[in-house]
mmCIF file of C-alpha atoms in Angstrom:
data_model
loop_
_atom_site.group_PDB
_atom_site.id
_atom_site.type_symbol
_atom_site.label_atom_id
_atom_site.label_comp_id
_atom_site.label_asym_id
_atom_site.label_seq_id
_atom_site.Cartn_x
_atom_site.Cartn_y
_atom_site.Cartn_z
ATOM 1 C CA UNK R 1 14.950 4.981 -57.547
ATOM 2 C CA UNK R 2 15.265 8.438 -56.104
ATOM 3 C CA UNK R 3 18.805 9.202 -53.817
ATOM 4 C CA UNK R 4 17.921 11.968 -51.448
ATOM 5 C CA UNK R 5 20.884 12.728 -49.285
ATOM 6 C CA UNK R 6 21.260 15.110 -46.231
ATOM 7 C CA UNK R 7 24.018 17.181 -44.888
ATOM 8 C CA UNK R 8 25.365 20.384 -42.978
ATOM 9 C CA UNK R 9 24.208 19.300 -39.266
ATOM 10 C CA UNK R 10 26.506 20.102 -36.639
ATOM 11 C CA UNK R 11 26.063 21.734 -32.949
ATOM 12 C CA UNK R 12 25.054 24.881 -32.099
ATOM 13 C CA UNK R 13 24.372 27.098 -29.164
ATOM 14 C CA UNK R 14 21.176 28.121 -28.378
ATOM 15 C CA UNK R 15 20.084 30.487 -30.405
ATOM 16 C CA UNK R 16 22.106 29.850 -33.124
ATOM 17 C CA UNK R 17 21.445 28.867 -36.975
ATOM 18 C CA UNK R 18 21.660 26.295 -38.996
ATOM 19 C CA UNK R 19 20.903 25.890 -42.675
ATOM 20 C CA UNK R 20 20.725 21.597 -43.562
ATOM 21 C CA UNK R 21 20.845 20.543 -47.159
ATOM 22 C CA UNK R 22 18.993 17.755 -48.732
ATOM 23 C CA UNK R 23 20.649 16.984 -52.409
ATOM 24 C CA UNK R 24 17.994 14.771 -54.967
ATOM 25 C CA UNK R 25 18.543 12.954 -57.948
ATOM 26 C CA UNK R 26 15.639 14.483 -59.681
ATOM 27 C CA UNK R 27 12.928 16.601 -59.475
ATOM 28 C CA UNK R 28 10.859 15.593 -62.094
ATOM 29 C CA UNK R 29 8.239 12.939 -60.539
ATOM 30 C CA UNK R 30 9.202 13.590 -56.535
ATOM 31 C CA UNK R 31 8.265 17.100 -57.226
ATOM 32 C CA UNK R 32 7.786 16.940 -52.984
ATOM 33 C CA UNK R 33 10.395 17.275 -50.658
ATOM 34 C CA UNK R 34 9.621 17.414 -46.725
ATOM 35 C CA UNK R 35 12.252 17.333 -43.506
ATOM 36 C CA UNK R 36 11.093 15.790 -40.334
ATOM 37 C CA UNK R 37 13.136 15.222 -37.447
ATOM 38 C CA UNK R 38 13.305 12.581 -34.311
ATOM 39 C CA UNK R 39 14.210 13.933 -31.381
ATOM 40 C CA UNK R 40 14.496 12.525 -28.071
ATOM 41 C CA UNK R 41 11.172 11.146 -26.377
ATOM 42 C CA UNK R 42 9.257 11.978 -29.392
ATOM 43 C CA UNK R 43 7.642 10.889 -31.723
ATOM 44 C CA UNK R 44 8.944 11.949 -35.427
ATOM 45 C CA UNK R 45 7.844 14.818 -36.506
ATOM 46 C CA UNK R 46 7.542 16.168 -40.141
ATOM 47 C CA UNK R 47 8.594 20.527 -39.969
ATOM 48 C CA UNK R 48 8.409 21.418 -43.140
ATOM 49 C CA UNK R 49 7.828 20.552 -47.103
ATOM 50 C CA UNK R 50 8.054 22.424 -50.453
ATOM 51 C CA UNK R 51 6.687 21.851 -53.922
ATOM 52 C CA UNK R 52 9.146 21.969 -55.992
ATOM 53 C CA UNK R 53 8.765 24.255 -59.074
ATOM 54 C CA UNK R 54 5.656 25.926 -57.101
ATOM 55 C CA UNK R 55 7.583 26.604 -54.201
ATOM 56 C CA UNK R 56 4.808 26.273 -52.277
ATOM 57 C CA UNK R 57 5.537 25.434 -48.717
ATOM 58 C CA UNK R 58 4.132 24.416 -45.256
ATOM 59 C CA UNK R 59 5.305 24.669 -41.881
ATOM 60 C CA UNK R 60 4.493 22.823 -38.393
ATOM 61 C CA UNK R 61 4.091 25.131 -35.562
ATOM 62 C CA UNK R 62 7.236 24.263 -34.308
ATOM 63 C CA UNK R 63 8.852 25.303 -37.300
ATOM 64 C CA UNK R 64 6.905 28.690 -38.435
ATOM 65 C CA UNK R 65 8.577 31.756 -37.678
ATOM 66 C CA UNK R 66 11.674 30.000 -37.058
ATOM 67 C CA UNK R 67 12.863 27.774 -40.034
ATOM 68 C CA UNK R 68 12.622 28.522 -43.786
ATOM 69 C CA UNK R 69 12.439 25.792 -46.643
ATOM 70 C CA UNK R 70 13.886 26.894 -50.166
ATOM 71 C CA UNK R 71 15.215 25.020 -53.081
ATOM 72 C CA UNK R 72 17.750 25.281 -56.157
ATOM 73 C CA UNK R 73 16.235 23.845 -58.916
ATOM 74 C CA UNK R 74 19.756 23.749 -60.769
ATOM 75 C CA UNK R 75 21.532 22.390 -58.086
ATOM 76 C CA UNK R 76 18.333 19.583 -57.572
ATOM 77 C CA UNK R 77 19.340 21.024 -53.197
ATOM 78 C CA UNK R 78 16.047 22.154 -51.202
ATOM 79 C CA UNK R 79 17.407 23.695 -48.097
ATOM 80 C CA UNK R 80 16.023 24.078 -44.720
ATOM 81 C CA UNK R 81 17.465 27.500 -42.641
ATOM 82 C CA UNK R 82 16.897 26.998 -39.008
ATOM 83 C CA UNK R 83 17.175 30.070 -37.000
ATOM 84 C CA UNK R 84 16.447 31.227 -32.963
ATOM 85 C CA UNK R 85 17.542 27.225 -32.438
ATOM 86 C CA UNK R 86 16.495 25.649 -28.331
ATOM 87 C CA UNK R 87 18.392 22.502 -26.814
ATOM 88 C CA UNK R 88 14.449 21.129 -27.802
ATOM 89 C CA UNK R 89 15.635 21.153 -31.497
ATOM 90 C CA UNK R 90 18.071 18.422 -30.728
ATOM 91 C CA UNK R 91 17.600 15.761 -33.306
ATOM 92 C CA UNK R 92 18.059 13.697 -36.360
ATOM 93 C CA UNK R 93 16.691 15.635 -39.549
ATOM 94 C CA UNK R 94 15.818 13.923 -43.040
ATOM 95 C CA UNK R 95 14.623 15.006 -46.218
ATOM 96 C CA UNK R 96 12.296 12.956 -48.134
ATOM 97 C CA UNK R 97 11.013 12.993 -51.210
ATOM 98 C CA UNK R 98 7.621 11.832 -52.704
ATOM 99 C CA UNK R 99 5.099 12.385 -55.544
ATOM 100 C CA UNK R 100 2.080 15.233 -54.604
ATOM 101 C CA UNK R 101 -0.874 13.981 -53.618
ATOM 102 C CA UNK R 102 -3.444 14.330 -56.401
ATOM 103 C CA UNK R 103 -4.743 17.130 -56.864
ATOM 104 C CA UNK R 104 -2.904 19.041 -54.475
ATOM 105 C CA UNK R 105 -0.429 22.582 -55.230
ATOM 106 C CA UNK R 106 1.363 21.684 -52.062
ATOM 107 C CA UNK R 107 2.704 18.720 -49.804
ATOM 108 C CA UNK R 108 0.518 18.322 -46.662
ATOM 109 C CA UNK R 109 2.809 17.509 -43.496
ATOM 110 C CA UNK R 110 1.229 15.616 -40.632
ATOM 111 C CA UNK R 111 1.291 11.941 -42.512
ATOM 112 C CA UNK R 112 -0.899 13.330 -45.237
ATOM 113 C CA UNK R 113 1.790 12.772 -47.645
ATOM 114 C CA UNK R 114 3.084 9.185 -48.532
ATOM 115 C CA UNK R 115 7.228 10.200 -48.825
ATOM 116 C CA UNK R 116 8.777 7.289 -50.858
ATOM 117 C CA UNK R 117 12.688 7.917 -50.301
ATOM 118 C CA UNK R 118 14.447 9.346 -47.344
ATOM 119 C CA UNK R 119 17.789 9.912 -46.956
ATOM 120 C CA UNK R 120 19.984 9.002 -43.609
ATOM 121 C CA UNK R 121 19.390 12.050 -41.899
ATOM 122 C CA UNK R 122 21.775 14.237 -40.500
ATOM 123 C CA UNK R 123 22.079 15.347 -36.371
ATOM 124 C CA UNK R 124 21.848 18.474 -35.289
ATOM 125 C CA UNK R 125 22.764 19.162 -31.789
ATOM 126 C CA UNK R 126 21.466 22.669 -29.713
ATOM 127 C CA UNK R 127 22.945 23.104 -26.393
ATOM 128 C CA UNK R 128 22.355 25.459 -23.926
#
């Protein structure tokens, strides 16, 4: 059983930052952690993932340019810094974490990969 747990949501103004933290108990198997977030009227949406130890990392369009997805290996913390935030970033974020799909150097967003363990999520809040 992985724990994946999420934290440092909050409100902002548009235009503002963020920077949401998603702390794992390991690493070693889940080497893929993603964040996806439901926001109002949608449907969820999955913004961004990162192999961890390659570092490799994908974006949705609605994330590119805008939002950045690191990690701390030490630390077992893969961070996502959200910058230039709208009122249309409103929403629930969670990490999850999952094993690559074979064969892959990355972790495919847009249901491609199967993410086992999710944490609660954490609400982030843009106003105008």
């Amino acid at each position: 059983q992985v724990h994946v747990e999420e934290s440092g949501g909050g409100s902002v103004q548009a235009g503002g930052s963020l920077k949401l933290s998603c702390a794992a108990s390991e690493f070693t198997a889940m080497r893929c952690v993603g964040w996806s977030r439901q926001t109002p009227g949608k449907e969820r949406e999955e913004i961004a993932s990162i192999y961890v130890g390659l570092r490799t990392t994908r974006y949705s369009d609605s994330a590119k340019g805008r939002f950045t997805v690191s990690v701390d290996d030490a630390e077992k913390t893969v961070y996502l810094q959200m910058n230039s935030l709208t009122p249309e970033d409103t929403g629930m974020y969670s990490c999850a974490a999952a094993r690559p799909p074979v064969g892959l150097t990355y972790c495919p967003l847009g249901g491609r990969t199967t993410w086992n363990y999710w944490g609660r999520g954490t609400q982030v809040t843009v106003s105008s």
